[in-house]
Coordinates of N, CA and C in Angstrom, one line a residue:
X50 N 47.0 -104.8 41.0 CA 48.3 -103.9 40.9 C 49.1 -103.8 40.0
X51 N 49.9 -103.1 39.1 CA 50.4 -103.0 37.7 C 52.3 -102.7 38.3
X52 N 52.8 -104.1 36.9 CA 53.8 -103.7 37.6 C 54.9 -103.2 36.7
X53 N 55.8 -102.7 37.9 CA 56.0 -101.0 37.4 C 56.7 -101.0 35.7
X54 N 57.5 -101.8 35.6 CA 58.6 -102.2 34.2 C 57.8 -103.7 33.3
X55 N 59.0 -103.9 32.4 CA 58.6 -105.5 32.6 C 59.0 -106.9 32.8
X56 N 60.7 -106.2 33.7 CA 61.3 -107.3 34.0 C 60.2 -107.9 35.5
X57 N 60.2 -106.2 36.0 CA 58.6 -106.5 37.5 C 57.6 -107.3 36.9
X58 N 57.8 -107.0 35.6 CA 56.0 -108.2 36.0 C 56.4 -109.0 36.4
X59 N 57.2 -110.1 34.8 CA 58.0 -110.9 34.7 C 58.3 -111.5 36.5
X60 N 58.7 -111.0 36.5 CA 59.3 -111.6 38.8 C 58.0 -111.4 39.2
X61 N 57.5 -110.9 38.9 CA 55.7 -110.9 39.9 C 55.1 -112.7 39.6
X62 N 54.8 -112.8 38.0 CA 54.4 -114.1 37.8 C 55.4 -114.6 38.3
X63 N 57.2 -114.6 38.4 CA 57.2 -115.7 38.7 C 57.3 -115.9 40.6
X64 N 57.2 -114.3 41.2 CA 57.1 -115.6 42.4 C 55.3 -116.3 43.0
X65 N 54.6 -115.4 42.1 CA 53.8 -115.6 42.1 C 53.3 -117.4 43.1
X66 N 51.7 -117.7 43.8 CA 51.4 -118.4 44.6 C 50.2 -118.3 44.5
X67 N 49.6 -119.1 44.1 CA 47.5 -120.0 44.3 C 47.9 -121.2 44.8
X68 N 46.3 -121.3 44.9 CA 46.0 -122.3 45.4 C 45.9 -123.7 44.1
X69 N 47.0 -125.0 45.0 CA 46.8 -126.0 44.3 C 45.6 -125.9 43.2
X70 N 46.2 -126.6 41.9 CA 44.3 -127.2 41.6 C 44.7 -128.9 41.8
X71 N 43.8 -129.8 40.9 CA 44.0 -131.2 39.9 C 45.0 -131.4 39.6
X72 N 45.3 -129.8 38.7 CA 46.1 -130.2 37.3 C 47.7 -130.0 38.3
X73 N 47.2 -129.3 39.5 CA 49.0 -129.4 40.1 C 49.2 -130.6 41.3
X74 N 50.8 -130.4 41.2 CA 51.4 -131.6 42.7 C 50.4 -132.2 44.3
X75 N 50.3 -131.2 45.0 CA 49.6 -131.2 45.3 C 48.3 -131.1 45.5
X76 N 48.1 -131.8 47.1 CA 46.1 -132.1 46.6 C 45.8 -131.4 48.6
X77 N 44.6 -130.8 48.9 CA 43.6 -130.1 49.2 C 43.8 -128.7 49.4
X78 N 43.1 -128.3 50.4 CA 43.8 -126.7 49.4 C 45.2 -126.3 50.6
X79 N 46.2 -126.4 48.9 CA 47.6 -125.8 49.5 C 47.8 -125.1 49.2
X80 N 48.7 -123.9 49.6 CA 48.2 -121.8 48.8 C 50.6 -122.4 48.7
X81 N 50.7 -123.0 47.6 CA 51.1 -123.1 46.4 C 51.8 -121.9 45.7
X82 N 53.6 -121.9 45.6 CA 54.8 -120.8 44.6 C 54.1 -122.2 43.5
X83 N 53.5 -121.0 42.0 CA 52.0 -121.6 41.2 C 53.3 -120.3 39.8
X84 N 54.5 -120.2 39.5 CA 54.9 -119.5 38.6 C 54.1 -118.9 37.2
X85 N 54.1 -118.5 37.0 CA 53.3 -118.3 35.5 C 52.1 -118.7 36.3
X86 N 51.2 -118.8 37.0 CA 50.0 -120.3 37.1 C 50.5 -121.3 36.4
X87 N 51.4 -122.3 36.0 CA 51.8 -123.1 35.3 C 52.6 -123.5 35.5
X88 N 53.1 -124.3 36.6 CA 54.0 -124.8 37.5 C 53.9 -126.4 37.3
X89 N 52.8 -126.7 37.1 CA 52.9 -127.9 36.7 C 52.8 -128.0 35.0
X90 N 52.9 -127.7 33.8 CA 53.5 -127.2 32.9 C 54.7 -127.4 32.3
X91 N 55.6 -126.7 32.9 CA 56.7 -126.5 32.7 C 58.0 -128.0 32.5
X92 N 57.5 -127.2 30.4 CA 58.4 -128.5 30.0 C 60.2 -128.3 30.2
X93 N 61.1 -127.5 30.5 CA 62.3 -127.3 30.9 C 62.3 -126.3 31.7
X94 N 64.2 -126.2 32.5 CA 63.8 -125.5 33.4 C 63.6 -124.1 33.8
X95 N 63.6 -124.0 35.2 CA 62.2 -122.8 35.9 C 63.6 -121.9 35.0
X96 N 64.8 -122.1 35.2 CA 65.6 -120.2 34.7 C 65.4 -119.7 33.7
X97 N 65.6 -121.4 32.4 CA 65.6 -120.6 31.8 C 64.4 -120.3 30.9
X98 N 63.3 -121.0 31.9 CA 61.7 -120.5 31.1 C 61.4 -118.2 31.8
X99 N 62.2 -118.3 32.6 CA 62.2 -117.2 33.4 C 62.7 -116.3 32.1
X100 N 63.7 -116.2 31.9 CA 65.0 -116.0 30.3 C 63.5 -115.5 30.0
X101 N 63.8 -116.4 28.9 CA 62.8 -116.7 27.6 C 61.7 -115.8 27.6
X102 N 61.0 -115.0 29.2 CA 60.2 -114.1 28.8 C 61.0 -112.7 29.4
X103 N 62.1 -112.9 30.5 CA 62.8 -111.1 30.8 C 63.9 -111.0 29.0
X104 N 63.4 -111.8 28.1 CA 64.4 -111.5 26.7 C 63.7 -110.3 26.1
X105 N 62.1 -110.6 26.6 CA 61.6 -110.2 25.5 C 61.9 -108.6 25.4
X106 N 61.9 -108.2 27.0 CA 62.4 -106.9 27.3 C 63.4 -106.7 26.7
X107 N 64.6 -107.0 26.4 CA 65.7 -106.8 25.4 C 65.0 -106.8 24.1
X108 N 64.0 -106.6 23.3 CA 63.6 -106.1 21.7 C 62.7 -105.3 22.0
X109 N 63.5 -104.4 21.6 CA 62.4 -102.6 21.1 C 61.5 -102.3 20.7
X110 N 62.1 -103.7 19.2 CA 61.1 -103.4 18.6 C 59.4 -103.4 19.2
X111 N 59.1 -104.8 20.3 CA 58.4 -105.2 20.4 C 57.7 -103.7 21.3
X112 N 55.9 -104.5 21.2 CA 54.8 -103.1 22.2 C 54.3 -104.4 23.7
X113 N 55.6 -104.5 24.1 CA 54.4 -105.4 25.1 C 54.1 -104.8 26.1
X114 N 52.7 -105.5 26.7 CA 51.7 -105.6 27.3 C 52.4 -105.0 28.4
X115 N 51.4 -104.4 29.3 CA 51.4 -104.6 30.7 C 51.5 -105.3 31.4
X116 N 51.7 -105.7 32.7 CA 51.7 -106.5 33.3 C 50.5 -106.6 34.4
X117 N 49.8 -106.9 35.2 CA 49.4 -107.0 36.4 C 49.5 -107.4 37.3
X118 N 48.5 -107.9 38.2 CA 49.0 -108.7 39.3 C 47.7 -108.5 39.7
X119 N 47.2 -109.8 40.5 CA 45.3 -109.3 41.6 C 45.5 -110.4 42.4
X120 N 45.5 -110.4 43.5 CA 45.6 -110.7 44.6 C 43.6 -111.0 45.6
X121 N 42.8 -111.5 44.5 CA 41.8 -111.6 44.6 C 40.9 -112.8 46.2
X122 N 42.6 -112.7 47.2 CA 42.1 -113.4 48.1 C 42.6 -113.0 49.2
X123 N 42.6 -112.3 49.6 CA 43.4 -111.3 50.3 C 42.2 -110.9 51.4
X124 N 42.3 -110.8 52.8 CA 41.4 -112.1 53.7 C 40.9 -110.8 55.1
X125 N 40.4 -110.5 56.2 CA 40.5 -109.6 56.8 C 39.3 -110.4 58.2
X126 N 39.1 -110.6 59.6 CA 38.8 -111.5 60.5 C 38.0 -112.6 59.9
X127 N 39.4 -113.4 59.2 CA 38.7 -114.5 58.8 C 38.0 -114.9 56.9
X128 N 37.9 -113.8 56.2 CA 36.6 -113.8 55.4 C 37.2 -112.7 54.2
X129 N 37.2 -113.5 53.1 CA 37.2 -111.8 52.2 C 37.2 -111.1 52.2
X130 N 38.4 -110.2 51.7 CA 36.9 -108.7 51.5 C 36.6 -108.5 50.4
X131 N 37.0 -108.5 49.4 CA 36.7 -108.8 48.6 C 35.7 -109.1 47.7
X132 N 33.8 -109.3 47.2 CA 32.9 -109.8 47.4 C 33.2 -111.5 46.6
X133 N 34.3 -111.7 45.4 CA 34.2 -112.8 44.8 C 34.0 -112.8 43.4
X134 N 34.1 -113.6 42.4 CA 34.0 -113.8 41.3 C 33.2 -112.6 40.1
X135 N 32.4 -112.7 41.0 CA 31.2 -111.9 39.6 C 31.3 -110.3 39.8
X136 N 32.7 -109.5 40.5 CA 32.6 -108.3 40.8 C 34.0 -108.2 40.0
X137 N 34.3 -109.3 39.6 CA 35.8 -109.4 39.4 C 36.1 -108.1 37.7
X138 N 34.6 -108.8 38.0 CA 34.8 -106.9 36.3 C 35.6 -105.6 36.3
X139 N 35.0 -105.4 37.9 CA 34.9 -104.2 38.2 C 36.7 -103.8 38.2
X140 N 37.9 -104.9 38.5 CA 38.8 -105.0 38.4 C 39.4 -104.0 36.7
X141 N 39.3 -106.2 35.8 CA 38.9 -105.7 35.3 C 38.4 -104.2 34.1
X142 N 38.2 -103.1 34.1 CA 37.7 -102.4 34.0 C 38.8 -102.0 34.6
X143 N 39.5 -101.2 35.8 CA 40.8 -100.2 35.9 C 41.4 -101.2 35.1
X144 N 41.5 -102.0 35.1 CA 43.0 -102.6 34.6 C 42.7 -102.4 32.4
X145 N 41.7 -102.5 32.3 CA 41.4 -101.3 30.8 C 41.6 -100.3 31.0
X146 N 41.0 -99.2 31.7 CA 41.7 -98.1 31.6 C 42.3 -98.5 31.5
X147 N 43.6 -98.9 32.2 CA 45.5 -98.3 32.4 C 45.6 -98.9 31.1
X148 N 45.0 -100.0 30.8 CA 46.0 -100.1 29.4 C 45.4 -99.2 28.3
X149 N 44.2 -98.0 28.4 CA 43.5 -97.1 27.8 C 44.8 -95.4 27.6
X150 N 45.7 -95.9 28.6 CA 46.4 -94.4 29.3 C 45.6 -94.0 30.3
X151 N 44.3 -94.5 31.1 CA 43.2 -93.6 32.2 C 44.9 -93.1 33.3
X152 N 45.1 -91.7 33.7 CA 46.2 -91.5 35.2 C 45.3 -92.1 36.5
X153 N 45.6 -93.4 36.7 CA 44.3 -93.2 37.6 C 44.6 -94.2 39.3
X154 N 46.1 -94.2 38.7 CA 47.3 -95.3 39.9 C 48.3 -94.9 40.0
X155 N 48.2 -95.3 41.7 CA 49.1 -95.3 42.6 C 50.8 -94.6 43.0
X156 N 51.6 -95.1 42.6 CA 52.7 -95.7 43.0 C 53.4 -95.3 44.3
X157 N 53.2 -97.7 45.1 CA 53.3 -97.7 46.0 C 55.2 -98.6 45.8
X158 N 55.4 -99.0 46.5 CA 56.6 -99.7 46.8 C 56.4 -101.1 46.5
X159 N 55.1 -102.0 46.4 CA 55.0 -103.1 45.3 C 54.8 -102.9 44.1
X160 N 54.3 -102.4 43.8 CA 53.8 -101.8 42.1 C 52.8 -100.2 42.0
X161 N 52.0 -100.4 40.7 CA 51.0 -98.6 40.9 C 49.7 -100.3 41.3
X162 N 49.1 -99.0 42.2 CA 47.5 -99.7 42.9 C 46.6 -98.9 42.6
X163 N 45.6 -98.9 42.3 CA 44.6 -98.5 42.6 C 44.1 -96.8 43.2
X164 N 43.7 -95.6 41.9 CA 44.1 -93.7 43.1 C 42.4 -94.2 43.4
X165 N 42.5 -93.9 44.9 CA 40.9 -94.2 45.5 C 40.0 -93.7 44.1
X166 N 38.8 -94.7 44.7 CA 38.1 -94.5 43.7 C 37.9 -93.6 42.5
X167 N 38.5 -94.9 41.6 CA 38.7 -95.3 40.3 C 38.6 -96.7 40.0
X168 N 38.1 -97.4 41.3 CA 37.7 -99.0 41.0 C 36.2 -98.7 41.2
X169 N 34.9 -99.4 40.2 CA 34.1 -99.0 40.2 C 33.2 -99.2 41.4
X170 N 33.2 -99.0 42.8 CA 32.2 -99.4 43.4 C 30.9 -98.9 43.9
X171 N 29.7 -99.1 43.4 CA 28.7 -98.3 43.4 C 27.7 -99.9 43.7
X172 N 27.1 -99.9 44.1 CA 26.2 -100.8 44.3 C 27.1 -102.7 44.8
X173 N 28.0 -102.3 45.1 CA 29.2 -103.3 45.7 C 28.6 -104.0 47.3
X174 N 28.3 -102.9 48.1 CA 28.1 -103.6 49.7 C 29.5 -102.6 49.5
X175 N 29.3 -103.3 51.0 CA 30.5 -103.2 51.8 C 31.9 -103.5 51.7
X176 N 33.0 -102.8 51.3 CA 33.7 -103.5 51.4 C 35.1 -102.6 51.3
X177 N 36.2 -103.1 52.4 CA 36.6 -102.3 52.9 C 37.9 -102.1 51.7
X178 N 37.9 -100.8 51.1 CA 38.4 -100.4 49.7 C 40.3 -100.1 50.3
X179 N 40.0 -99.9 51.6 CA 41.2 -98.7 51.9 C 42.0 -100.5 53.1
X180 N 41.5 -101.2 52.7 CA 42.4 -102.5 53.7 C 42.5 -103.4 52.3
X181 N 41.3 -103.3 51.6 CA 42.3 -104.6 50.4 C 43.1 -103.8 50.2
X182 N 44.2 -102.5 49.7 CA 44.9 -102.2 49.8 C 46.3 -101.7 50.6
X183 N 45.9 -101.2 51.5 CA 46.6 -101.5 52.8 C 48.2 -102.3 52.9
X184 N 49.1 -101.7 52.6 CA 50.7 -102.3 52.1 C 51.0 -103.0 53.6
X185 N 51.5 -103.9 54.3 CA 52.1 -104.1 55.3 C 53.7 -104.3 55.3
X186 N 54.3 -103.4 56.7 CA 56.0 -103.5 56.2 C 56.2 -104.9 56.2
X187 N 55.9 -105.8 57.9 CA 56.1 -106.8 57.6 C 55.4 -108.3 57.1
X188 N 54.6 -107.8 56.3 CA 54.1 -109.0 55.4 C 54.5 -108.7 54.3
X189 N 54.9 -107.6 53.8 CA 55.9 -107.6 52.9 C 57.5 -107.7 52.9
X190 N 57.9 -108.0 53.9 CA 59.4 -108.3 54.6 C 59.1 -110.3 54.5
X191 N 58.0 -110.7 54.7 CA 57.3 -111.9 55.4 C 57.8 -111.9 53.2
X192 N 57.5 -112.1 52.9 CA 57.5 -111.8 51.7 C 58.5 -111.9 50.7
X193 N 58.5 -111.4 51.3 CA 60.4 -111.5 49.9 C 61.0 -112.5 50.5
X194 N 61.1 -113.3 51.8 CA 62.3 -113.5 52.3 C 61.4 -115.6 51.7
X195 N 59.6 -114.6 51.3 CA 59.8 -116.2 50.8 C 59.8 -116.3 49.6
X196 N 59.8 -115.2 49.3 CA 60.8 -115.9 47.9 C 61.8 -116.3 47.3
X197 N 62.9 -115.4 48.4 CA 64.3 -115.7 48.1 C 64.4 -117.1 48.3
X198 N 62.9 -117.7 49.5 CA 64.3 -119.2 49.8 C 63.3 -119.5 49.2
X199 N 62.3 -118.7 48.1 CA 61.5 -120.3 46.9 C 62.4 -120.9 45.9
X200 N 63.3 -119.1 45.5 CA 64.4 -118.9 44.5 C 65.0 -119.5 44.6
X201 N 65.5 -119.8 45.9 CA 67.0 -119.9 46.0 C 66.5 -121.7 46.7
X202 N 66.2 -122.4 46.7 CA 65.5 -123.6 47.1 C 64.9 -124.6 44.9
X203 N 64.3 -123.8 45.3 CA 63.5 -124.1 42.9 C 64.7 -124.4 41.9
X204 N 65.6 -122.7 41.9 CA 66.1 -122.8 40.4 C 67.5 -122.0 41.5
X205 N 68.1 -122.6 42.3 CA 69.3 -121.9 43.2 C 70.6 -121.7 42.0
X206 N 71.1 -122.4 41.6 CA 71.8 -121.6 40.4 C 71.7 -120.9 38.7
X207 N 70.1 -121.5 38.7 CA 69.7 -121.0 37.2 C 68.4 -119.7 37.7
X208 N 69.0 -118.5 38.4 CA 67.9 -117.5 39.1 C 68.6 -116.6 38.1
X209 N 67.7 -116.4 37.5 CA 68.4 -115.0 36.9 C 68.4 -113.5 37.4
X210 N 70.5 -112.8 36.9 CA 70.3 -111.6 37.4 C 69.3 -110.8 37.8
X211 N 68.7 -110.7 36.7 CA 67.1 -109.7 36.2 C 66.5 -109.1 37.7
X212 N 65.8 -111.7 37.8 CA 64.7 -111.5 38.8 C 66.0 -110.9 39.9
X213 N 67.2 -111.5 40.4 CA 67.4 -111.4 41.8 C 67.0 -110.2 42.3
X214 N 67.2 -109.4 40.7 CA 67.8 -107.5 41.0 C 66.1 -107.1 41.3
X215 N 65.0 -107.9 40.8 CA 63.8 -107.7 41.0 C 63.6 -107.7 42.1
X216 N 63.9 -108.8 43.2 CA 63.6 -108.6 44.3 C 64.2 -108.2 45.4
X217 N 66.1 -107.6 45.0 CA 66.7 -106.6 46.3 C 66.5 -104.9 45.8
X218 N 65.1 -104.8 44.6 CA 64.9 -103.8 44.9 C 63.2 -104.1 45.7
X219 N 62.1 -104.4 45.1 CA 61.8 -105.0 45.9 C 61.3 -104.4 47.7
X220 N 62.5 -105.2 48.1 CA 62.9 -105.4 49.4 C 63.9 -104.5 50.4
X221 N 64.1 -103.1 49.2 CA 64.7 -102.3 49.7 C 63.1 -100.9 49.9
X222 N 62.6 -101.1 48.8 CA 61.6 -100.5 48.2 C 60.7 -100.4 50.0
X223 N 60.1 -101.7 49.9 CA 59.5 -102.3 51.5 C 60.0 -101.9 52.6
X224 N 61.3 -102.2 52.7 CA 61.9 -101.8 54.5 C 62.6 -100.0 53.8
X225 N 62.2 -98.3 53.2 CA 62.5 -98.2 53.1 C 61.2 -97.4 53.3
X226 N 60.8 -97.4 51.9 CA 59.5 -96.8 51.5 C 57.7 -97.0 52.8
X227 N 58.0 -98.6 53.4 CA 56.8 -99.1 54.2 C 56.4 -98.8 55.7

């Protein structure tokens, strides 16, 4: 998925989760909020860290990159839908095409998703691409709730207003359009 704009991309990074690694403070296979995939390495206030990234969007002279978010671990019937690491270059190809101006995305309440048929699936085998990109309203409302709770617990006084606004806008789009 491609972020809708810079602030949306920073929000996606701040809200992301991943499986705990050896560097993280959790053991075992724990899915934790891992902002920017950097949680164990934050050297200062999380809210200020987010504000720092948002500030780049206030500098019109900068040529900011597009921001993408990938969930490699979506499951169907207890099994991963995407076949795994060896095939991730297919998604990277779609991303590179996007950065080169390809018209290969569709707008969704959560961001820009690949248009049907724009990810190379030749010789991939059976991958349910429709399920891979299906957006479930209940899941996304729950995700908004989880992000809101995480921000309230981790940065109750320091959540940047622009990040809070991104969450409100996401919730509105999900409730209205899904």
